[in-house]
């Protein structure tokens, strides 16, 4: 389970990172830049099925935040790409977002094609990303089941039913901290959208009450 907490400001982020650095035996694992791109078919068939397909490109960076001026980057973390498919997301009665999630590594050439030529499946289909191939199959099946959907809402029909289009994206600077005595890894995000910047804390845990207490 991923516990996510929104911070109100950059000042809150700086205070939190300073607190994490002062935690007994805390380890700053470093910082990385994440560039996220979300893709769907022209008629948004994935969105209608509450499915999200994301391509994330990661690269280690030197920390730019004042509280982390002496922290190391992720050791040996060369630029890499990860595809994620989230299926059937919904919010439980307890307010927890629940979704099935799968990830796989994406070869650099395939990632570059998904970013620069998503509407051309011949550039990325069968190029080493099983999740992209599965999405392509779903788009083809959706197109066969409802061929008229491609032109709804003023959207032009794609020349290939497996074609993808970008539907959004953002960039995040994520710094990670390991708290050994608490048994947690805390990730602090500064995310830049087209409309502004947001700050968030993320903890992956099976014990939500304990993580909230920390």
PDB file of C-alpha atoms in Angstrom:
ATOM      1  CA  UNK A   1       0.000   0.000   0.000  1.00  0.00           C
ATOM      2  CA  UNK A   2       1.276   3.474  -0.853  1.00  0.00           C
ATOM      3  CA  UNK A   3       0.504   6.114   1.762  1.00  0.00           C
ATOM      4  CA  UNK A   4       0.579   9.605   0.233  1.00  0.00           C
ATOM      5  CA  UNK A   5       0.391  12.866   2.165  1.00  0.00           C
ATOM      6  CA  UNK A   6       0.144  16.259   0.472  1.00  0.00           C
ATOM      7  CA  UNK A   7       2.332  19.064   1.825  1.00  0.00           C
ATOM      8  CA  UNK A   8       1.102  22.632   1.633  1.00  0.00           C
ATOM      9  CA  UNK A   9       4.289  24.434   0.624  1.00  0.00           C
ATOM     10  CA  UNK A  10       7.983  24.265  -0.224  1.00  0.00           C
ATOM     11  CA  UNK A  11       8.704  25.425   3.327  1.00  0.00           C
ATOM     12  CA  UNK A  12       6.877  22.340   4.649  1.00  0.00           C
ATOM     13  CA  UNK A  13       8.988  20.154   2.347  1.00  0.00           C
ATOM     14  CA  UNK A  14      12.227  21.723   3.583  1.00  0.00           C
ATOM     15  CA  UNK A  15      11.210  21.269   7.217  1.00  0.00           C
ATOM     16  CA  UNK A  16      10.261  17.642   6.628  1.00  0.00           C
ATOM     17  CA  UNK A  17      13.558  16.834   4.905  1.00  0.00           C
ATOM     18  CA  UNK A  18      15.512  18.485   7.718  1.00  0.00           C
ATOM     19  CA  UNK A  19      13.555  16.370  10.221  1.00  0.00           C
ATOM     20  CA  UNK A  20      14.201  13.183   8.247  1.00  0.00           C
ATOM     21  CA  UNK A  21      17.918  13.952   8.078  1.00  0.00           C
ATOM     22  CA  UNK A  22      17.993  14.353  11.858  1.00  0.00           C
ATOM     23  CA  UNK A  23      16.245  11.005  12.438  1.00  0.00           C
ATOM     24  CA  UNK A  24      18.477   8.516  14.318  1.00  0.00           C
ATOM     25  CA  UNK A  25      20.491   6.433  11.829  1.00  0.00           C
ATOM     26  CA  UNK A  26      18.611   7.994   8.901  1.00  0.00           C
ATOM     27  CA  UNK A  27      20.145   7.498   5.474  1.00  0.00           C
ATOM     28  CA  UNK A  28      19.514   9.809   2.532  1.00  0.00           C
ATOM     29  CA  UNK A  29      19.439   7.456  -0.446  1.00  0.00           C
ATOM     30  CA  UNK A  30      19.692  10.366  -2.863  1.00  0.00           C
ATOM     31  CA  UNK A  31      17.593  12.202  -5.421  1.00  0.00           C
ATOM     32  CA  UNK A  32      16.313  11.414  -8.884  1.00  0.00           C
ATOM     33  CA  UNK A  33      14.352  13.195 -11.584  1.00  0.00           C
ATOM     34  CA  UNK A  34      11.253  11.460 -12.897  1.00  0.00           C
ATOM     35  CA  UNK A  35       9.597  12.501 -16.157  1.00  0.00           C
ATOM     36  CA  UNK A  36       6.146  10.937 -16.441  1.00  0.00           C
ATOM     37  CA  UNK A  37       4.172  10.640 -19.672  1.00  0.00           C
ATOM     38  CA  UNK A  38       0.625   9.270 -19.802  1.00  0.00           C
ATOM     39  CA  UNK A  39      -0.635   7.623 -22.979  1.00  0.00           C
ATOM     40  CA  UNK A  40      -4.006   6.434 -24.269  1.00  0.00           C
ATOM     41  CA  UNK A  41      -5.789   5.832 -27.539  1.00  0.00           C
ATOM     42  CA  UNK A  42      -7.283   8.832 -29.385  1.00  0.00           C
ATOM     43  CA  UNK A  43     -10.784   7.931 -28.113  1.00  0.00           C
ATOM     44  CA  UNK A  44      -9.482   7.409 -24.528  1.00  0.00           C
ATOM     45  CA  UNK A  45     -10.488   3.718 -24.224  1.00  0.00           C
ATOM     46  CA  UNK A  46      -8.130   3.185 -21.272  1.00  0.00           C
ATOM     47  CA  UNK A  47      -9.604   6.130 -19.393  1.00  0.00           C
ATOM     48  CA  UNK A  48     -13.109   4.735 -19.858  1.00  0.00           C
ATOM     49  CA  UNK A  49     -11.921   1.462 -18.314  1.00  0.00           C
ATOM     50  CA  UNK A  50     -10.247   3.272 -15.380  1.00  0.00           C
ATOM     51  CA  UNK A  51      -6.875   2.145 -16.668  1.00  0.00           C
ATOM     52  CA  UNK A  52      -3.687   4.222 -16.704  1.00  0.00           C
ATOM     53  CA  UNK A  53      -0.626   3.603 -18.873  1.00  0.00           C
ATOM     54  CA  UNK A  54       2.452   5.586 -17.811  1.00  0.00           C
ATOM     55  CA  UNK A  55       5.992   5.816 -19.094  1.00  0.00           C
ATOM     56  CA  UNK A  56       8.461   7.059 -16.483  1.00  0.00           C
ATOM     57  CA  UNK A  57      12.025   8.088 -17.315  1.00  0.00           C
ATOM     58  CA  UNK A  58      14.382   8.343 -14.336  1.00  0.00           C
ATOM     59  CA  UNK A  59      17.826   9.843 -13.964  1.00  0.00           C
ATOM     60  CA  UNK A  60      19.981  10.482 -10.901  1.00  0.00           C
ATOM     61  CA  UNK A  61      20.613  14.149 -10.164  1.00  0.00           C
ATOM     62  CA  UNK A  62      22.589  16.257  -7.744  1.00  0.00           C
ATOM     63  CA  UNK A  63      20.270  17.468  -4.950  1.00  0.00           C
ATOM     64  CA  UNK A  64      19.263  21.088  -5.431  1.00  0.00           C
ATOM     65  CA  UNK A  65      17.346  21.582  -2.192  1.00  0.00           C
ATOM     66  CA  UNK A  66      19.169  23.475   0.527  1.00  0.00           C
ATOM     67  CA  UNK A  67      18.547  20.795   3.153  1.00  0.00           C
ATOM     68  CA  UNK A  68      20.179  18.159   0.927  1.00  0.00           C
ATOM     69  CA  UNK A  69      23.220  20.036  -0.335  1.00  0.00           C
ATOM     70  CA  UNK A  70      25.586  17.319   0.884  1.00  0.00           C
ATOM     71  CA  UNK A  71      23.486  14.276  -0.046  1.00  0.00           C
ATOM     72  CA  UNK A  72      24.669  11.780  -2.634  1.00  0.00           C
ATOM     73  CA  UNK A  73      22.817  10.868  -5.804  1.00  0.00           C
ATOM     74  CA  UNK A  74      21.515   7.345  -6.227  1.00  0.00           C
ATOM     75  CA  UNK A  75      24.644   5.254  -6.528  1.00  0.00           C
ATOM     76  CA  UNK A  76      24.945   3.714  -9.970  1.00  0.00           C
ATOM     77  CA  UNK A  77      21.444   4.774 -10.969  1.00  0.00           C
ATOM     78  CA  UNK A  78      21.894   5.400 -14.689  1.00  0.00           C
ATOM     79  CA  UNK A  79      19.038   6.771 -16.744  1.00  0.00           C
ATOM     80  CA  UNK A  80      16.317   4.164 -17.077  1.00  0.00           C
ATOM     81  CA  UNK A  81      12.701   3.838 -18.131  1.00  0.00           C
ATOM     82  CA  UNK A  82       9.760   2.063 -16.515  1.00  0.00           C
ATOM     83  CA  UNK A  83       6.261   1.418 -17.850  1.00  0.00           C
ATOM     84  CA  UNK A  84       3.354   1.104 -15.433  1.00  0.00           C
ATOM     85  CA  UNK A  85      -0.158  -0.180 -16.063  1.00  0.00           C
ATOM     86  CA  UNK A  86      -2.734   0.585 -13.369  1.00  0.00           C
ATOM     87  CA  UNK A  87      -6.068  -1.178 -13.741  1.00  0.00           C
ATOM     88  CA  UNK A  88      -9.437  -0.720 -12.073  1.00  0.00           C
ATOM     89  CA  UNK A  89      -8.603   2.122  -9.693  1.00  0.00           C
ATOM     90  CA  UNK A  90     -11.214   3.007  -7.075  1.00  0.00           C
ATOM     91  CA  UNK A  91     -11.394   4.587  -3.617  1.00  0.00           C
ATOM     92  CA  UNK A  92     -12.334   2.326  -0.705  1.00  0.00           C
ATOM     93  CA  UNK A  93     -14.730   3.274   2.094  1.00  0.00           C
ATOM     94  CA  UNK A  94     -11.654   4.094   4.198  1.00  0.00           C
ATOM     95  CA  UNK A  95     -10.507   6.630   1.619  1.00  0.00           C
ATOM     96  CA  UNK A  96      -7.676   4.468   0.272  1.00  0.00           C
ATOM     97  CA  UNK A  97      -7.041   4.442  -3.476  1.00  0.00           C
ATOM     98  CA  UNK A  98      -6.873   0.833  -4.670  1.00  0.00           C
ATOM     99  CA  UNK A  99      -5.637  -0.271  -8.092  1.00  0.00           C
ATOM    100  CA  UNK A 100      -3.953  -3.263  -9.626  1.00  0.00           C
ATOM    101  CA  UNK A 101      -0.480  -2.262 -10.786  1.00  0.00           C
ATOM    102  CA  UNK A 102       2.165  -3.850 -12.977  1.00  0.00           C
ATOM    103  CA  UNK A 103       5.568  -2.510 -13.970  1.00  0.00           C
ATOM    104  CA  UNK A 104       8.258  -3.473 -16.408  1.00  0.00           C
ATOM    105  CA  UNK A 105      11.552  -2.040 -17.596  1.00  0.00           C
ATOM    106  CA  UNK A 106      11.524  -0.358 -21.006  1.00  0.00           C
ATOM    107  CA  UNK A 107      14.530  -0.476 -23.348  1.00  0.00           C
ATOM    108  CA  UNK A 108      15.843   3.033 -24.191  1.00  0.00           C
ATOM    109  CA  UNK A 109      14.946   2.772 -27.897  1.00  0.00           C
ATOM    110  CA  UNK A 110      11.395   1.709 -27.083  1.00  0.00           C
ATOM    111  CA  UNK A 111      11.023   4.517 -24.523  1.00  0.00           C
ATOM    112  CA  UNK A 112      12.273   7.071 -27.063  1.00  0.00           C
ATOM    113  CA  UNK A 113       9.745   5.802 -29.625  1.00  0.00           C
ATOM    114  CA  UNK A 114       6.869   5.976 -27.132  1.00  0.00           C
ATOM    115  CA  UNK A 115       7.771   9.588 -26.404  1.00  0.00           C
ATOM    116  CA  UNK A 116       8.493  10.811 -29.916  1.00  0.00           C
ATOM    117  CA  UNK A 117       6.310   8.548 -32.090  1.00  0.00           C
ATOM    118  CA  UNK A 118       3.452   7.152 -29.960  1.00  0.00           C
ATOM    119  CA  UNK A 119       1.021   7.261 -32.894  1.00  0.00           C
ATOM    120  CA  UNK A 120       3.258   4.874 -34.868  1.00  0.00           C
ATOM    121  CA  UNK A 121       2.975   1.445 -33.212  1.00  0.00           C
ATOM    122  CA  UNK A 122       5.543  -0.007 -35.607  1.00  0.00           C
ATOM    123  CA  UNK A 123       8.128   2.120 -33.781  1.00  0.00           C
ATOM    124  CA  UNK A 124       7.510   0.638 -30.321  1.00  0.00           C
ATOM    125  CA  UNK A 125       5.283  -2.427 -30.545  1.00  0.00           C
ATOM    126  CA  UNK A 126       7.293  -5.601 -30.025  1.00  0.00           C
ATOM    127  CA  UNK A 127      10.335  -3.517 -29.027  1.00  0.00           C
ATOM    128  CA  UNK A 128      10.819  -4.933 -25.558  1.00  0.00           C
ATOM    129  CA  UNK A 129       7.995  -3.503 -23.428  1.00  0.00           C
ATOM    130  CA  UNK A 130       5.369  -6.200 -22.671  1.00  0.00           C
ATOM    131  CA  UNK A 131       2.990  -3.698 -21.073  1.00  0.00           C
ATOM    132  CA  UNK A 132       3.029  -1.461 -24.157  1.00  0.00           C
ATOM    133  CA  UNK A 133       2.294  -4.508 -26.290  1.00  0.00           C
ATOM    134  CA  UNK A 134      -0.610  -5.423 -24.004  1.00  0.00           C
ATOM    135  CA  UNK A 135      -1.985  -1.885 -24.222  1.00  0.00           C
ATOM    136  CA  UNK A 136      -1.740  -2.050 -28.016  1.00  0.00           C
ATOM    137  CA  UNK A 137      -3.723  -5.300 -27.990  1.00  0.00           C
ATOM    138  CA  UNK A 138      -6.391  -3.687 -25.803  1.00  0.00           C
ATOM    139  CA  UNK A 139      -6.665  -0.705 -28.113  1.00  0.00           C
ATOM    140  CA  UNK A 140      -7.074  -2.950 -31.135  1.00  0.00           C
ATOM    141  CA  UNK A 141      -9.746  -4.975 -29.323  1.00  0.00           C
ATOM    142  CA  UNK A 142     -11.564  -1.783 -28.244  1.00  0.00           C
ATOM    143  CA  UNK A 143     -11.448  -0.456 -31.791  1.00  0.00           C
ATOM    144  CA  UNK A 144     -12.903  -3.700 -33.172  1.00  0.00           C
ATOM    145  CA  UNK A 145     -15.671  -3.700 -30.557  1.00  0.00           C
ATOM    146  CA  UNK A 146     -16.643  -0.047 -31.041  1.00  0.00           C
ATOM    147  CA  UNK A 147     -15.201   1.273 -34.334  1.00  0.00           C
ATOM    148  CA  UNK A 148     -17.216   4.485 -34.178  1.00  0.00           C
ATOM    149  CA  UNK A 149     -15.658   5.667 -30.927  1.00  0.00           C
ATOM    150  CA  UNK A 150     -12.535   6.935 -32.651  1.00  0.00           C
ATOM    151  CA  UNK A 151     -14.380   9.920 -34.069  1.00  0.00           C
ATOM    152  CA  UNK A 152     -16.423  10.880 -31.007  1.00  0.00           C
ATOM    153  CA  UNK A 153     -15.835  14.241 -29.396  1.00  0.00           C
ATOM    154  CA  UNK A 154     -14.083  15.642 -32.443  1.00  0.00           C
ATOM    155  CA  UNK A 155     -11.208  13.142 -32.187  1.00  0.00           C
ATOM    156  CA  UNK A 156      -9.747  12.041 -35.481  1.00  0.00           C
ATOM    157  CA  UNK A 157      -9.525   8.325 -36.266  1.00  0.00           C
ATOM    158  CA  UNK A 158      -5.999   6.965 -35.955  1.00  0.00           C
ATOM    159  CA  UNK A 159      -4.525   5.248 -38.996  1.00  0.00           C
ATOM    160  CA  UNK A 160      -3.588   2.295 -36.765  1.00  0.00           C
ATOM    161  CA  UNK A 161      -5.997   1.110 -34.036  1.00  0.00           C
ATOM    162  CA  UNK A 162      -3.011   0.513 -31.732  1.00  0.00           C
ATOM    163  CA  UNK A 163      -1.870   4.140 -31.995  1.00  0.00           C
ATOM    164  CA  UNK A 164      -1.258   6.063 -28.779  1.00  0.00           C
ATOM    165  CA  UNK A 165      -1.497   9.775 -28.006  1.00  0.00           C
ATOM    166  CA  UNK A 166      -0.012  11.729 -25.059  1.00  0.00           C
ATOM    167  CA  UNK A 167      -2.727  12.804 -22.619  1.00  0.00           C
ATOM    168  CA  UNK A 168      -0.582  14.505 -19.971  1.00  0.00           C
ATOM    169  CA  UNK A 169       2.599  14.435 -17.999  1.00  0.00           C
ATOM    170  CA  UNK A 170       4.744  16.081 -15.341  1.00  0.00           C
ATOM    171  CA  UNK A 171       8.224  16.098 -13.825  1.00  0.00           C
ATOM    172  CA  UNK A 172       9.162  15.189 -10.260  1.00  0.00           C
ATOM    173  CA  UNK A 173      12.303  15.569  -8.177  1.00  0.00           C
ATOM    174  CA  UNK A 174      12.144  12.734  -5.655  1.00  0.00           C
ATOM    175  CA  UNK A 175      14.478  12.386  -2.671  1.00  0.00           C
ATOM    176  CA  UNK A 176      14.404   9.164  -0.677  1.00  0.00           C
ATOM    177  CA  UNK A 177      15.243   8.568   2.985  1.00  0.00           C
ATOM    178  CA  UNK A 178      15.667   5.247   4.751  1.00  0.00           C
ATOM    179  CA  UNK A 179      14.647   5.150   8.430  1.00  0.00           C
ATOM    180  CA  UNK A 180      16.104   1.821   9.624  1.00  0.00           C
ATOM    181  CA  UNK A 181      14.679   1.811  13.134  1.00  0.00           C
ATOM    182  CA  UNK A 182      11.196   2.610  11.772  1.00  0.00           C
ATOM    183  CA  UNK A 183      11.536   0.085   8.951  1.00  0.00           C
ATOM    184  CA  UNK A 184      10.394   2.655   6.386  1.00  0.00           C
ATOM    185  CA  UNK A 185      11.608   4.336   3.232  1.00  0.00           C
ATOM    186  CA  UNK A 186      10.148   7.829   2.871  1.00  0.00           C
ATOM    187  CA  UNK A 187      10.059   9.522  -0.529  1.00  0.00           C
ATOM    188  CA  UNK A 188       9.613  13.293  -0.709  1.00  0.00           C
ATOM    189  CA  UNK A 189       8.400  14.677  -4.027  1.00  0.00           C
ATOM    190  CA  UNK A 190       8.448  18.102  -5.637  1.00  0.00           C
ATOM    191  CA  UNK A 191       6.271  17.800  -8.752  1.00  0.00           C
ATOM    192  CA  UNK A 192       6.030  20.416 -11.489  1.00  0.00           C
ATOM    193  CA  UNK A 193       2.829  20.532 -13.528  1.00  0.00           C
ATOM    194  CA  UNK A 194       1.868  22.917 -16.287  1.00  0.00           C
ATOM    195  CA  UNK A 195      -0.214  24.853 -13.758  1.00  0.00           C
ATOM    196  CA  UNK A 196       2.133  24.918 -10.768  1.00  0.00           C
ATOM    197  CA  UNK A 197       4.104  22.866  -8.241  1.00  0.00           C
ATOM    198  CA  UNK A 198       2.924  20.335  -5.658  1.00  0.00           C
ATOM    199  CA  UNK A 199       4.701  18.705  -2.714  1.00  0.00           C
ATOM    200  CA  UNK A 200       4.010  15.218  -1.410  1.00  0.00           C
ATOM    201  CA  UNK A 201       5.322  12.477   0.860  1.00  0.00           C
ATOM    202  CA  UNK A 202       5.015   8.832  -0.166  1.00  0.00           C
ATOM    203  CA  UNK A 203       5.587   5.738   1.960  1.00  0.00           C
ATOM    204  CA  UNK A 204       5.088   2.179   0.747  1.00  0.00           C
ATOM    205  CA  UNK A 205       3.980   0.042   3.675  1.00  0.00           C
ATOM    206  CA  UNK A 206       1.733  -2.780   4.814  1.00  0.00           C
ATOM    207  CA  UNK A 207       1.165  -1.016   8.159  1.00  0.00           C
ATOM    208  CA  UNK A 208      -0.593   2.281   7.388  1.00  0.00           C
ATOM    209  CA  UNK A 209      -1.307   3.267  11.042  1.00  0.00           C
ATOM    210  CA  UNK A 210       2.381   2.823  11.923  1.00  0.00           C
ATOM    211  CA  UNK A 211       3.498   4.858   8.913  1.00  0.00           C
ATOM    212  CA  UNK A 212       1.023   7.633   9.765  1.00  0.00           C
ATOM    213  CA  UNK A 213       2.298   7.688  13.339  1.00  0.00           C
ATOM    214  CA  UNK A 214       5.916   8.103  12.172  1.00  0.00           C
TER     215      UNK A 214
END
